[in-house]
PDB file of C-alpha atoms in Angstrom:
ATOM      1  CA  MET K 277     187.717  96.303 -24.101  1.00 59.00           C
ATOM      2  CA  SER K 278     188.861  97.421 -20.317  1.00 69.00           C
ATOM      3  CA  ARG K 279     190.734 100.755 -19.854  1.00 90.00           C
ATOM      4  CA  GLN K 280     194.235 100.820 -18.195  1.00 95.00           C
ATOM      5  CA  LEU K 281     193.343 103.145 -15.240  1.00 98.00           C
ATOM      6  CA  GLU K 282     189.454 102.391 -14.983  1.00 96.00           C
ATOM      7  CA  GLY K 283     188.258 103.144 -11.386  1.00 94.00           C
ATOM      8  CA  ARG K 284     191.341 104.993 -10.452  1.00 96.00           C
ATOM      9  CA  ARG K 285     192.021 108.436  -8.958  1.00 97.00           C
ATOM     10  CA  ILE K 286     195.141 110.249 -10.310  1.00 98.00           C
ATOM     11  CA  LEU K 287     196.643 113.513  -9.304  1.00 98.00           C
ATOM     12  CA  VAL K 288     198.467 115.408 -11.670  1.00 98.00           C
ATOM     13  CA  THR K 289     200.801 118.131 -10.821  1.00 97.00           C
ATOM     14  CA  GLY K 290     201.131 121.067 -13.098  1.00 95.00           C
ATOM     15  CA  GLY K 291     198.392 119.701 -15.248  1.00 95.00           C
ATOM     16  CA  SER K 292     197.249 122.501 -17.237  1.00 94.00           C
ATOM     17  CA  ARG K 293     199.537 122.758 -20.310  1.00 93.00           C
ATOM     18  CA  GLY K 294     202.164 121.020 -21.938  1.00 95.00           C
ATOM     19  CA  ILE K 295     203.117 117.478 -20.926  1.00 97.00           C
ATOM     20  CA  GLY K 296     200.763 117.675 -17.844  1.00 97.00           C
ATOM     21  CA  SER K 297     197.758 118.463 -19.839  1.00 97.00           C
ATOM     22  CA  ALA K 298     198.515 115.526 -22.383  1.00 98.00           C
ATOM     23  CA  VAL K 299     198.749 113.336 -19.186  1.00 98.00           C
ATOM     24  CA  VAL K 300     195.558 114.652 -17.872  1.00 98.00           C
ATOM     25  CA  ARG K 301     193.773 114.014 -21.049  1.00 98.00           C
ATOM     26  CA  ALA K 302     195.461 110.314 -21.412  1.00 98.00           C
ATOM     27  CA  CYS K 303     194.595 109.185 -17.889  1.00 98.00           C
ATOM     28  CA  THR K 304     190.766 110.415 -18.089  1.00 98.00           C
ATOM     29  CA  GLU K 305     190.763 108.612 -21.709  1.00 98.00           C
ATOM     30  CA  GLU K 306     191.983 105.330 -19.581  1.00 98.00           C
ATOM     31  CA  GLY K 307     189.045 105.669 -17.071  1.00 97.00           C
ATOM     32  CA  ALA K 308     190.682 107.569 -14.363  1.00 98.00           C
ATOM     33  CA  GLU K 309     189.443 110.292 -11.912  1.00 97.00           C
ATOM     34  CA  VAL K 310     191.880 112.980 -12.144  1.00 98.00           C
ATOM     35  CA  GLY K 311     192.505 115.877 -10.546  1.00 98.00           C
ATOM     36  CA  PHE K 312     195.351 118.392 -11.589  1.00 98.00           C
ATOM     37  CA  THR K 313     197.293 121.402 -10.093  1.00 97.00           C
ATOM     38  CA  PHE K 314     197.992 124.716 -11.734  1.00 96.00           C
ATOM     39  CA  ARG K 315     199.414 127.752 -10.823  1.00 92.00           C
ATOM     40  CA  GLU K 316     198.507 130.549 -13.194  1.00 87.00           C
ATOM     41  CA  SER K 317     197.016 129.426 -16.378  1.00 87.00           C
ATOM     42  CA  ILE K 318     193.494 129.808 -15.270  1.00 94.00           C
ATOM     43  CA  ASP K 319     191.966 129.726 -18.859  1.00 95.00           C
ATOM     44  CA  ALA K 320     193.732 126.996 -20.040  1.00 95.00           C
ATOM     45  CA  ALA K 321     192.818 124.743 -17.019  1.00 96.00           C
ATOM     46  CA  ARG K 322     189.070 125.508 -16.945  1.00 96.00           C
ATOM     47  CA  LYS K 323     189.164 124.555 -20.867  1.00 97.00           C
ATOM     48  CA  LEU K 324     191.006 121.226 -19.721  1.00 97.00           C
ATOM     49  CA  SER K 325     188.537 120.675 -17.244  1.00 97.00           C
ATOM     50  CA  GLU K 326     185.512 121.107 -19.531  1.00 97.00           C
ATOM     51  CA  GLY K 327     186.996 118.964 -22.036  1.00 96.00           C
ATOM     52  CA  THR K 328     187.984 115.925 -19.787  1.00 97.00           C
ATOM     53  CA  GLY K 329     186.056 116.271 -16.669  1.00 97.00           C
ATOM     54  CA  ALA K 330     189.472 116.472 -14.478  1.00 98.00           C
ATOM     55  CA  LEU K 331     189.188 118.870 -11.408  1.00 98.00           C
ATOM     56  CA  PRO K 332     191.518 121.573 -11.495  1.00 98.00           C
ATOM     57  CA  LEU K 333     193.146 122.704  -8.144  1.00 98.00           C
ATOM     58  CA  ARG K 334     195.041 125.914  -8.258  1.00 97.00           C
ATOM     59  CA  ALA K 335     197.928 125.183  -6.188  1.00 97.00           C
ATOM     60  CA  ASP K 336     201.785 126.323  -5.972  1.00 96.00           C
ATOM     61  CA  ALA K 337     203.885 123.205  -5.888  1.00 96.00           C
ATOM     62  CA  SER K 338     206.646 124.811  -3.764  1.00 96.00           C
ATOM     63  CA  ASP K 339     204.194 125.822  -1.269  1.00 97.00           C
ATOM     64  CA  LEU K 340     203.315 122.962   1.044  1.00 98.00           C
ATOM     65  CA  SER K 341     200.496 124.076   2.498  1.00 98.00           C
ATOM     66  CA  GLN K 342     199.036 124.869  -1.005  1.00 98.00           C
ATOM     67  CA  MET K 343     199.427 121.653  -1.914  1.00 97.00           C
ATOM     68  CA  THR K 344     198.140 120.006   1.098  1.00 97.00           C
ATOM     69  CA  SER K 345     194.743 122.148   0.243  1.00 97.00           C
ATOM     70  CA  ALA K 346     194.796 120.673  -2.939  1.00 97.00           C
ATOM     71  CA  VAL K 347     195.189 117.225  -2.287  1.00 96.00           C
ATOM     72  CA  GLU K 348     192.230 117.759   0.711  1.00 95.00           C
ATOM     73  CA  LEU K 349     190.182 118.730  -1.940  1.00 95.00           C
ATOM     74  CA  PHE K 350     190.802 116.215  -4.389  1.00 96.00           C
ATOM     75  CA  THR K 351     190.554 113.312  -1.915  1.00 94.00           C
ATOM     76  CA  GLY K 352     187.371 115.114  -0.133  1.00 89.00           C
ATOM     77  CA  GLY K 353     188.766 115.309   3.512  1.00 74.00           C
ATOM     78  CA  ALA K 354     192.053 115.199   5.559  1.00 61.00           C
ATOM     79  CA  GLY K 355     193.780 112.007   6.501  1.00 56.00           C
ATOM     80  CA  ASP K 356     191.475 108.985   6.870  1.00 59.00           C
ATOM     81  CA  GLY K 357     188.822 111.114   5.966  1.00 51.00           C
ATOM     82  CA  GLY K 358     189.381 111.360   2.216  1.00 56.00           C
ATOM     83  CA  LYS K 359     189.433 109.082  -0.343  1.00 68.00           C
ATOM     84  CA  ASP K 360     192.645 107.402  -1.512  1.00 91.00           C
ATOM     85  CA  ILE K 361     194.793 108.409  -4.499  1.00 97.00           C
ATOM     86  CA  ASP K 362     195.935 105.472  -6.561  1.00 97.00           C
ATOM     87  CA  GLY K 363     198.564 107.522  -8.795  1.00 98.00           C
ATOM     88  CA  LEU K 364     200.575 110.745  -8.473  1.00 99.00           C
ATOM     89  CA  VAL K 365     202.329 112.387 -11.251  1.00 99.00           C
ATOM     90  CA  ILE K 366     204.784 114.997 -10.441  1.00 98.00           C
ATOM     91  CA  ASN K 367     205.227 117.311 -13.274  1.00 96.00           C
ATOM     92  CA  ALA K 368     205.105 120.890 -12.232  1.00 89.00           C
ATOM     93  CA  GLY K 369     208.309 122.688 -12.709  1.00 88.00           C
ATOM     94  CA  VAL K 370     209.898 125.707 -14.310  1.00 89.00           C
ATOM     95  CA  TYR K 371     212.532 126.424 -16.999  1.00 89.00           C
ATOM     96  CA  ARG K 372     214.496 129.908 -17.203  1.00 87.00           C
ATOM     97  CA  ARG K 373     217.467 129.749 -19.806  1.00 88.00           C
ATOM     98  CA  THR K 374     220.013 131.711 -17.795  1.00 93.00           C
ATOM     99  CA  SER K 375     224.036 131.447 -18.114  1.00 94.00           C
ATOM    100  CA  PHE K 376     225.707 130.515 -15.089  1.00 96.00           C
ATOM    101  CA  PRO K 377     227.528 133.777 -14.411  1.00 95.00           C
ATOM    102  CA  ASP K 378     224.132 135.343 -14.579  1.00 95.00           C
ATOM    103  CA  LEU K 379     222.199 132.769 -12.348  1.00 95.00           C
ATOM    104  CA  SER K 380     221.681 134.984  -9.267  1.00 96.00           C
ATOM    105  CA  SER K 381     221.279 132.765  -6.110  1.00 97.00           C
ATOM    106  CA  GLU K 382     217.313 134.055  -5.971  1.00 96.00           C
ATOM    107  CA  GLY K 383     217.257 132.539  -9.279  1.00 96.00           C
ATOM    108  CA  TRP K 384     219.025 129.239  -8.263  1.00 96.00           C
ATOM    109  CA  ASP K 385     216.484 128.982  -5.362  1.00 96.00           C
ATOM    110  CA  ARG K 386     213.285 129.524  -7.548  1.00 95.00           C
ATOM    111  CA  THR K 387     213.930 127.044  -9.864  1.00 96.00           C
ATOM    112  CA  MET K 388     214.887 124.567  -6.881  1.00 96.00           C
ATOM    113  CA  ASP K 389     211.842 125.556  -4.885  1.00 96.00           C
ATOM    114  CA  CYS K 390     209.763 124.909  -8.219  1.00 95.00           C
ATOM    115  CA  ASN K 391     211.083 121.889  -9.450  1.00 97.00           C
ATOM    116  CA  LEU K 392     212.983 119.775  -6.357  1.00 98.00           C
ATOM    117  CA  LYS K 393     211.120 121.105  -3.359  1.00 98.00           C
ATOM    118  CA  GLY K 394     208.436 121.163  -5.314  1.00 97.00           C
ATOM    119  CA  ALA K 395     208.522 117.563  -5.713  1.00 98.00           C
ATOM    120  CA  PHE K 396     209.032 116.789  -2.331  1.00 98.00           C
ATOM    121  CA  ASN K 397     206.048 118.826  -1.209  1.00 98.00           C
ATOM    122  CA  CYS K 398     203.745 116.780  -3.660  1.00 98.00           C
ATOM    123  CA  VAL K 399     204.753 113.645  -2.386  1.00 98.00           C
ATOM    124  CA  LYS K 400     204.503 114.865   1.400  1.00 98.00           C
ATOM    125  CA  ALA K 401     200.719 116.270   0.743  1.00 97.00           C
ATOM    126  CA  ALA K 402     199.565 112.929  -1.244  1.00 97.00           C
ATOM    127  CA  LEU K 403     201.359 110.155   0.502  1.00 96.00           C
ATOM    128  CA  PRO K 404     198.912 109.845   3.433  1.00 94.00           C
ATOM    129  CA  TYR K 405     196.241 109.138   1.070  1.00 95.00           C
ATOM    130  CA  MET K 406     198.067 106.309  -0.894  1.00 94.00           C
ATOM    131  CA  GLY K 407     198.015 103.201   0.965  1.00 89.00           C
ATOM    132  CA  GLU K 408     198.874 101.592  -2.517  1.00 93.00           C
ATOM    133  CA  GLY K 409     199.726 102.847  -5.847  1.00 96.00           C
ATOM    134  CA  SER K 410     202.146 104.416  -8.172  1.00 98.00           C
ATOM    135  CA  MET K 411     204.150 107.818  -8.529  1.00 99.00           C
ATOM    136  CA  VAL K 412     205.887 109.009 -11.791  1.00 99.00           C
ATOM    137  CA  PHE K 413     208.122 111.663 -11.650  1.00 99.00           C
ATOM    138  CA  ILE K 414     208.493 113.949 -14.635  1.00 98.00           C
ATOM    139  CA  SER K 415     212.337 114.593 -15.069  1.00 98.00           C
ATOM    140  CA  SER K 416     214.400 115.493 -17.965  1.00 96.00           C
ATOM    141  CA  GLN K 417     217.331 114.079 -20.463  1.00 94.00           C
ATOM    142  CA  LEU K 418     219.100 116.895 -18.802  1.00 94.00           C
ATOM    143  CA  ALA K 419     219.205 115.427 -15.258  1.00 96.00           C
ATOM    144  CA  PHE K 420     221.996 113.104 -17.446  1.00 95.00           C
ATOM    145  CA  ARG K 421     223.666 115.540 -20.174  1.00 92.00           C
ATOM    146  CA  GLY K 422     223.532 119.209 -18.564  1.00 93.00           C
ATOM    147  CA  THR K 423     222.892 121.862 -20.554  1.00 92.00           C
ATOM    148  CA  PRO K 424     224.485 125.449 -21.174  1.00 93.00           C
ATOM    149  CA  HIS K 425     222.448 128.246 -19.681  1.00 93.00           C
ATOM    150  CA  GLY K 426     220.326 125.721 -17.524  1.00 94.00           C
ATOM    151  CA  ALA K 427     222.603 124.666 -14.866  1.00 96.00           C
ATOM    152  CA  ASP K 428     220.062 125.071 -12.002  1.00 97.00           C
ATOM    153  CA  TYR K 429     217.496 123.311 -14.199  1.00 96.00           C
ATOM    154  CA  ALA K 430     219.396 120.544 -14.895  1.00 96.00           C
ATOM    155  CA  ALA K 431     220.764 120.147 -11.437  1.00 97.00           C
ATOM    156  CA  SER K 432     216.965 120.027 -10.046  1.00 98.00           C
ATOM    157  CA  LYS K 433     215.931 117.592 -12.211  1.00 98.00           C
ATOM    158  CA  ALA K 434     218.742 115.227 -11.405  1.00 98.00           C
ATOM    159  CA  GLY K 435     217.909 115.842  -7.861  1.00 98.00           C
ATOM    160  CA  MET K 436     214.277 114.858  -9.050  1.00 98.00           C
ATOM    161  CA  LEU K 437     215.899 111.392  -9.913  1.00 98.00           C
ATOM    162  CA  GLY K 438     217.716 110.548  -6.651  1.00 98.00           C
ATOM    163  CA  LEU K 439     214.509 111.607  -4.655  1.00 99.00           C
ATOM    164  CA  ALA K 440     212.455 108.952  -6.787  1.00 99.00           C
ATOM    165  CA  ARG K 441     215.033 106.497  -6.787  1.00 99.00           C
ATOM    166  CA  SER K 442     215.298 106.717  -2.978  1.00 99.00           C
ATOM    167  CA  LEU K 443     211.596 106.719  -2.613  1.00 99.00           C
ATOM    168  CA  ALA K 444     211.019 103.595  -4.672  1.00 99.00           C
ATOM    169  CA  LEU K 445     213.115 101.933  -2.207  1.00 99.00           C
ATOM    170  CA  GLU K 446     211.734 103.123   0.889  1.00 98.00           C
ATOM    171  CA  LEU K 447     207.988 102.968  -0.180  1.00 98.00           C
ATOM    172  CA  ALA K 448     208.186  99.502  -1.637  1.00 98.00           C
ATOM    173  CA  PRO K 449     206.250  97.185  -1.709  1.00 97.00           C
ATOM    174  CA  ALA K 450     203.206  99.025  -1.519  1.00 96.00           C
ATOM    175  CA  ILE K 451     203.917 102.005  -3.897  1.00 97.00           C
ATOM    176  CA  ARG K 452     205.966 101.962  -6.940  1.00 99.00           C
ATOM    177  CA  VAL K 453     207.923 105.094  -7.941  1.00 99.00           C
ATOM    178  CA  ASN K 454     209.350 105.326 -11.559  1.00 99.00           C
ATOM    179  CA  SER K 455     210.584 108.400 -13.664  1.00 99.00           C
ATOM    180  CA  ILE K 456     210.184 109.306 -17.159  1.00 98.00           C
ATOM    181  CA  ALA K 457     213.107 111.473 -18.806  1.00 97.00           C
ATOM    182  CA  PRO K 458     211.874 113.320 -21.804  1.00 96.00           C
ATOM    183  CA  GLY K 459     213.914 114.577 -24.767  1.00 94.00           C
ATOM    184  CA  TYR K 460     212.662 117.356 -26.860  1.00 92.00           C
ATOM    185  CA  VAL K 461     208.874 117.797 -26.580  1.00 94.00           C
ATOM    186  CA  ASP K 462     206.895 120.128 -28.558  1.00 87.00           C
ATOM    187  CA  THR K 463     205.880 122.377 -25.441  1.00 85.00           C
ATOM    188  CA  ASP K 464     206.085 126.226 -24.619  1.00 77.00           C
ATOM    189  CA  LEU K 465     209.811 125.456 -23.726  1.00 74.00           C
ATOM    190  CA  LEU K 466     210.444 125.193 -27.386  1.00 77.00           C
ATOM    191  CA  SER K 467     208.150 127.704 -28.770  1.00 72.00           C
ATOM    192  CA  SER K 468     210.812 130.459 -28.770  1.00 74.00           C
ATOM    193  CA  ASP K 469     212.976 128.353 -31.539  1.00 77.00           C
ATOM    194  CA  THR K 470     213.424 129.588 -34.952  1.00 82.00           C
ATOM    195  CA  PRO K 471     212.713 127.169 -37.698  1.00 87.00           C
ATOM    196  CA  GLN K 472     216.436 126.774 -38.301  1.00 89.00           C
ATOM    197  CA  LYS K 473     216.682 125.812 -34.638  1.00 87.00           C
ATOM    198  CA  ARG K 474     213.687 123.428 -34.787  1.00 85.00           C
ATOM    199  CA  ARG K 475     215.525 121.870 -37.750  1.00 91.00           C
ATOM    200  CA  GLN K 476     218.749 121.521 -36.128  1.00 88.00           C
ATOM    201  CA  ARG K 477     216.709 119.497 -33.136  1.00 90.00           C
ATOM    202  CA  GLU K 478     214.967 117.376 -35.253  1.00 89.00           C
ATOM    203  CA  GLU K 479     218.620 116.404 -36.725  1.00 94.00           C
ATOM    204  CA  GLU K 480     220.006 115.439 -33.388  1.00 91.00           C
ATOM    205  CA  VAL K 481     217.252 113.045 -32.832  1.00 92.00           C
ATOM    206  CA  PRO K 482     217.859 109.711 -34.359  1.00 94.00           C
ATOM    207  CA  LEU K 483     214.089 109.488 -34.770  1.00 96.00           C
ATOM    208  CA  LYS K 484     214.373 113.070 -36.680  1.00 96.00           C
ATOM    209  CA  ARG K 485     211.617 114.719 -34.835  1.00 93.00           C
ATOM    210  CA  VAL K 486     210.212 116.480 -31.962  1.00 92.00           C
ATOM    211  CA  ALA K 487     207.691 114.437 -29.753  1.00 94.00           C
ATOM    212  CA  PRO K 488     204.233 115.770 -29.024  1.00 94.00           C
ATOM    213  CA  PRO K 489     203.330 115.692 -25.447  1.00 96.00           C
ATOM    214  CA  SER K 490     201.046 112.877 -26.301  1.00 97.00           C
ATOM    215  CA  GLU K 491     203.926 110.538 -26.650  1.00 97.00           C
ATOM    216  CA  ILE K 492     205.242 111.402 -23.033  1.00 98.00           C
ATOM    217  CA  ALA K 493     201.615 110.707 -21.738  1.00 98.00           C
ATOM    218  CA  GLY K 494     201.769 107.052 -23.124  1.00 98.00           C
ATOM    219  CA  PRO K 495     204.813 106.164 -21.158  1.00 98.00           C
ATOM    220  CA  VAL K 496     203.322 108.015 -18.001  1.00 99.00           C
ATOM    221  CA  VAL K 497     200.130 105.663 -18.053  1.00 98.00           C
ATOM    222  CA  PHE K 498     201.918 102.651 -18.726  1.00 98.00           C
ATOM    223  CA  LEU K 499     203.489 103.561 -15.242  1.00 99.00           C
ATOM    224  CA  LEU K 500     200.630 104.463 -13.616  1.00 99.00           C
ATOM    225  CA  SER K 501     198.698 101.030 -14.769  1.00 98.00           C
ATOM    226  CA  GLY K 502     199.109  97.380 -13.754  1.00 97.00           C
ATOM    227  CA  SER K 503     200.938  96.411 -16.814  1.00 97.00           C
ATOM    228  CA  SER K 504     204.078  98.039 -15.002  1.00 98.00           C
ATOM    229  CA  SER K 505     203.377  95.822 -11.666  1.00 98.00           C
ATOM    230  CA  TYR K 506     207.029  94.788 -11.428  1.00 99.00           C
ATOM    231  CA  ILE K 507     208.850  98.099 -12.360  1.00 99.00           C
ATOM    232  CA  THR K 508     209.614 100.277  -9.496  1.00 99.00           C
ATOM    233  CA  GLY K 509     213.026 102.724  -9.084  1.00 99.00           C
ATOM    234  CA  ALA K 510     213.314 102.901 -12.927  1.00 99.00           C
ATOM    235  CA  THR K 511     213.777 105.667 -15.152  1.00 98.00           C
ATOM    236  CA  ILE K 512     212.482 105.639 -19.016  1.00 98.00           C
ATOM    237  CA  ASP K 513     214.247 107.691 -21.476  1.00 97.00           C
ATOM    238  CA  VAL K 514     211.614 109.166 -24.007  1.00 97.00           C
ATOM    239  CA  ASN K 515     213.874 111.076 -26.369  1.00 96.00           C
ATOM    240  CA  GLY K 516     213.835 109.289 -29.912  1.00 95.00           C
ATOM    241  CA  GLY K 517     217.107 107.865 -29.124  1.00 94.00           C
ATOM    242  CA  LEU K 518     218.662 111.508 -28.496  1.00 92.00           C
ATOM    243  CA  PHE K 519     220.698 110.269 -25.354  1.00 88.00           C
ATOM    244  CA  ILE K 520     221.787 106.610 -24.860  1.00 88.00           C
ATOM    245  CA  HIS K 521     223.012 105.571 -21.688  1.00 76.00           C
TER     246      HIS K 521
END
């Protein structure tokens, strides 16, 4: 049986942990040649690379020059001298829980630089190598719902959706651009939950559980594959029914 991404070259940003790590694993299992960026998690990146064969690329998504260098390392050259990128997964991001009165302009800028400007940088760096292909933005349910103590994060994720939809119109028909909006996922963002808080989250979700990162990776693989060839400009909610709109 053929694998969905056989022979394709996929770049995943923020790939060393959480959803990004699951996407890297899923893409390699489906036959893709994968590179992934990471910023600080050297041990996690090394372990993931050893387990999957994916290429680790140290880069801060908020820095365009670093992202450009990472892309050139993955493709093996600059401009026409490099290999094509068939798929780009924009996942790098930060979430610092801060009430709005305590949110400084510097804190706002840090979130926007990583999440929204970082998405811009990833596309700018990779686009010259994408004659055809698919981009997948990892947004959030909070782009629609908002959240207390996370206005900067919710705004940045909503901005990502606007960017993705605009790119879907501009880059068609050669490149498809879609988004995933996860709900509660068992990553570092929920690591500080008390057992009571975890049960509360599970009760909020109609499917009565928090998703493992692998359940986000599956839809990402679908959007990267030929099975989604007539889908662009879409946002897929992967949230267990937590938010229906």
